[in-house]
PDB file of C-alpha atoms in Angstrom:
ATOM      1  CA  UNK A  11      -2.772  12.860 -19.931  1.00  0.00           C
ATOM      2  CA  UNK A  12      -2.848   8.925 -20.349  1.00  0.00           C
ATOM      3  CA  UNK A  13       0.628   8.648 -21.339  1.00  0.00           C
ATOM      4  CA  UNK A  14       1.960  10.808 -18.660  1.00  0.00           C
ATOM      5  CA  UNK A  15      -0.061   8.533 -15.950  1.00  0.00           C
ATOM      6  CA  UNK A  16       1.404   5.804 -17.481  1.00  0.00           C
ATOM      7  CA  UNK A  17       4.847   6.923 -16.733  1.00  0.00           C
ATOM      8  CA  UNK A  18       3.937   7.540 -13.419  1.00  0.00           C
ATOM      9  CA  UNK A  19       2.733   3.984 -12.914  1.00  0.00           C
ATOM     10  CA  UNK A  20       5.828   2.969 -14.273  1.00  0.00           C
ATOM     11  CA  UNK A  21       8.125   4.960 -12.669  1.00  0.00           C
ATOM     12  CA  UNK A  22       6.472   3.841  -9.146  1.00  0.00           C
ATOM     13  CA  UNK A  23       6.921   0.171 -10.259  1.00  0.00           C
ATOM     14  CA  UNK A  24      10.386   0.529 -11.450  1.00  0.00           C
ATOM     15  CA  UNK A  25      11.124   2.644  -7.188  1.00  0.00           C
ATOM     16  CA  UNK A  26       9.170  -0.457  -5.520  1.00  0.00           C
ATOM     17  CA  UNK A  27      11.157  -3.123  -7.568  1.00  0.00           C
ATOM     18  CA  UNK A  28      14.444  -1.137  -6.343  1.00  0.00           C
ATOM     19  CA  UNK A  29      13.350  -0.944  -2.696  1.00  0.00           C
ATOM     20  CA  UNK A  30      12.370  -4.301  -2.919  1.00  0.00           C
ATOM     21  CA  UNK A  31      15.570  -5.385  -4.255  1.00  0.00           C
ATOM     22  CA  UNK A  32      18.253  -3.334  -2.515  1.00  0.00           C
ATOM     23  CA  UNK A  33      16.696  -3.028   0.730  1.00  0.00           C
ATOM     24  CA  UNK A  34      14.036  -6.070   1.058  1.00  0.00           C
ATOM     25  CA  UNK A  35      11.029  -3.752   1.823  1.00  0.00           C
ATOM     26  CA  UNK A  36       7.951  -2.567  -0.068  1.00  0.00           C
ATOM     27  CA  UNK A  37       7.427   0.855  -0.588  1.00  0.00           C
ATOM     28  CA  UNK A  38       4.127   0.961   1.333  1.00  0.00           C
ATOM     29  CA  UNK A  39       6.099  -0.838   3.723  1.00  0.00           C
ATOM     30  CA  UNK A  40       8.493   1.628   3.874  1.00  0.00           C
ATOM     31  CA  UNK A  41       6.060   4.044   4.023  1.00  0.00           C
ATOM     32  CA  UNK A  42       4.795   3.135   6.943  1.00  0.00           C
ATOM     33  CA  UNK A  43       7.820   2.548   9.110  1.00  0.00           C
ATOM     34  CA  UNK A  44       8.998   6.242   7.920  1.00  0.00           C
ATOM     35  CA  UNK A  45       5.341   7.371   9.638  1.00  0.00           C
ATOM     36  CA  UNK A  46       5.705   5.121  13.075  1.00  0.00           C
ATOM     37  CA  UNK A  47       9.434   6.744  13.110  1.00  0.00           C
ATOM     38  CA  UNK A  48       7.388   9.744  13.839  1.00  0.00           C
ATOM     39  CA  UNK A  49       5.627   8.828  16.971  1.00  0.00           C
ATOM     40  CA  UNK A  50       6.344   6.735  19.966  1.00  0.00           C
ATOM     41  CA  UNK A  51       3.249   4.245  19.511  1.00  0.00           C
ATOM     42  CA  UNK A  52       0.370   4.414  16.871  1.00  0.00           C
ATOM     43  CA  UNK A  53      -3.121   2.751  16.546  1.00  0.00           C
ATOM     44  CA  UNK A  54      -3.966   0.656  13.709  1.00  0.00           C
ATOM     45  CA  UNK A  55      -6.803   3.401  13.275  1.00  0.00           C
ATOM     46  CA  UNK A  56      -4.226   6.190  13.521  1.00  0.00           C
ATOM     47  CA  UNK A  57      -2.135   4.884  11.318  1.00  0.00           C
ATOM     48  CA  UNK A  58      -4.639   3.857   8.415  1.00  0.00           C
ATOM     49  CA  UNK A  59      -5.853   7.236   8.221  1.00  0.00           C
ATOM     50  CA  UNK A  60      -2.413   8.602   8.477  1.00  0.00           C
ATOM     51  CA  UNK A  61      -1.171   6.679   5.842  1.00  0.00           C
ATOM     52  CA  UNK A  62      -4.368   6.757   3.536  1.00  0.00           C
ATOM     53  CA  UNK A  63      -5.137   2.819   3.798  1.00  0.00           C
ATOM     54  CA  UNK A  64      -7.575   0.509   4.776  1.00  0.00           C
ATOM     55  CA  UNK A  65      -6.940  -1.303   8.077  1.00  0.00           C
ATOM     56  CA  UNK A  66      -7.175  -4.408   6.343  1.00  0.00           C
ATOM     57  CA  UNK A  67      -4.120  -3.385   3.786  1.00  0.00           C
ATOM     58  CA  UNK A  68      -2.396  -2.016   7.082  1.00  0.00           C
ATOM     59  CA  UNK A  69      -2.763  -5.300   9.600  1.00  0.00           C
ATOM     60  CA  UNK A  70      -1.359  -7.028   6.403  1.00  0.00           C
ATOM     61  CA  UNK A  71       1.722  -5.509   6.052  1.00  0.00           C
ATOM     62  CA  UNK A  72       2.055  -4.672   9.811  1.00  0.00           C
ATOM     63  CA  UNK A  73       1.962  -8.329  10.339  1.00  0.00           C
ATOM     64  CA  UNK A  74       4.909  -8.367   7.908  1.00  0.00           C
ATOM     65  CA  UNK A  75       6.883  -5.872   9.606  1.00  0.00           C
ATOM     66  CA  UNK A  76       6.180  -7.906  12.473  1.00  0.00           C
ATOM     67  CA  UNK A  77       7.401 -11.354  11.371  1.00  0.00           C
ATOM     68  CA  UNK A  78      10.261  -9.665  10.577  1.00  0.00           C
ATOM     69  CA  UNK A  79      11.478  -7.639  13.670  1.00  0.00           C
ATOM     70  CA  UNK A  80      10.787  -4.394  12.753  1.00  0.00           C
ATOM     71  CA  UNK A  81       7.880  -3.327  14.889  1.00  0.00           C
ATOM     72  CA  UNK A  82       5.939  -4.764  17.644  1.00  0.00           C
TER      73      UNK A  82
END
């Protein structure tokens, strides 16, 4: 069971590093703008429990996707 979660781990790193690299997002990131694509307009709130993360982790990469254009 270890070893197989370990290649799970490592298979998610390996997709991020791609995303990162051929597309300049994160997969959370990614994530999220696939959920607001969704919906018209979401809440912070909405979209933390949508998504499964803190609101902290959210306003932090929300503030990325901000900086860069991609939602307002």
């Amino acid at each position: 069971m270890l070893i197989s979660l370990r290649r799970l781990i490592r298979a998610i790193s390996l997709h991020s590093r791609y995303l990162s690299k051929h597309f300049g997002l994160t997969g959370p990131q990614l994530f999220i703008l696939r959920e607001l694509s969704k919906v018209e307009e979401m809440s912070l709130k909405e979209m933390a429990m949508s998504v499964s993360l803190s609101q902290a982790t959210l306003t932090g990469i929300t503030n990325r996707l901000e900086k860069r254009g991609l939602i307002t």
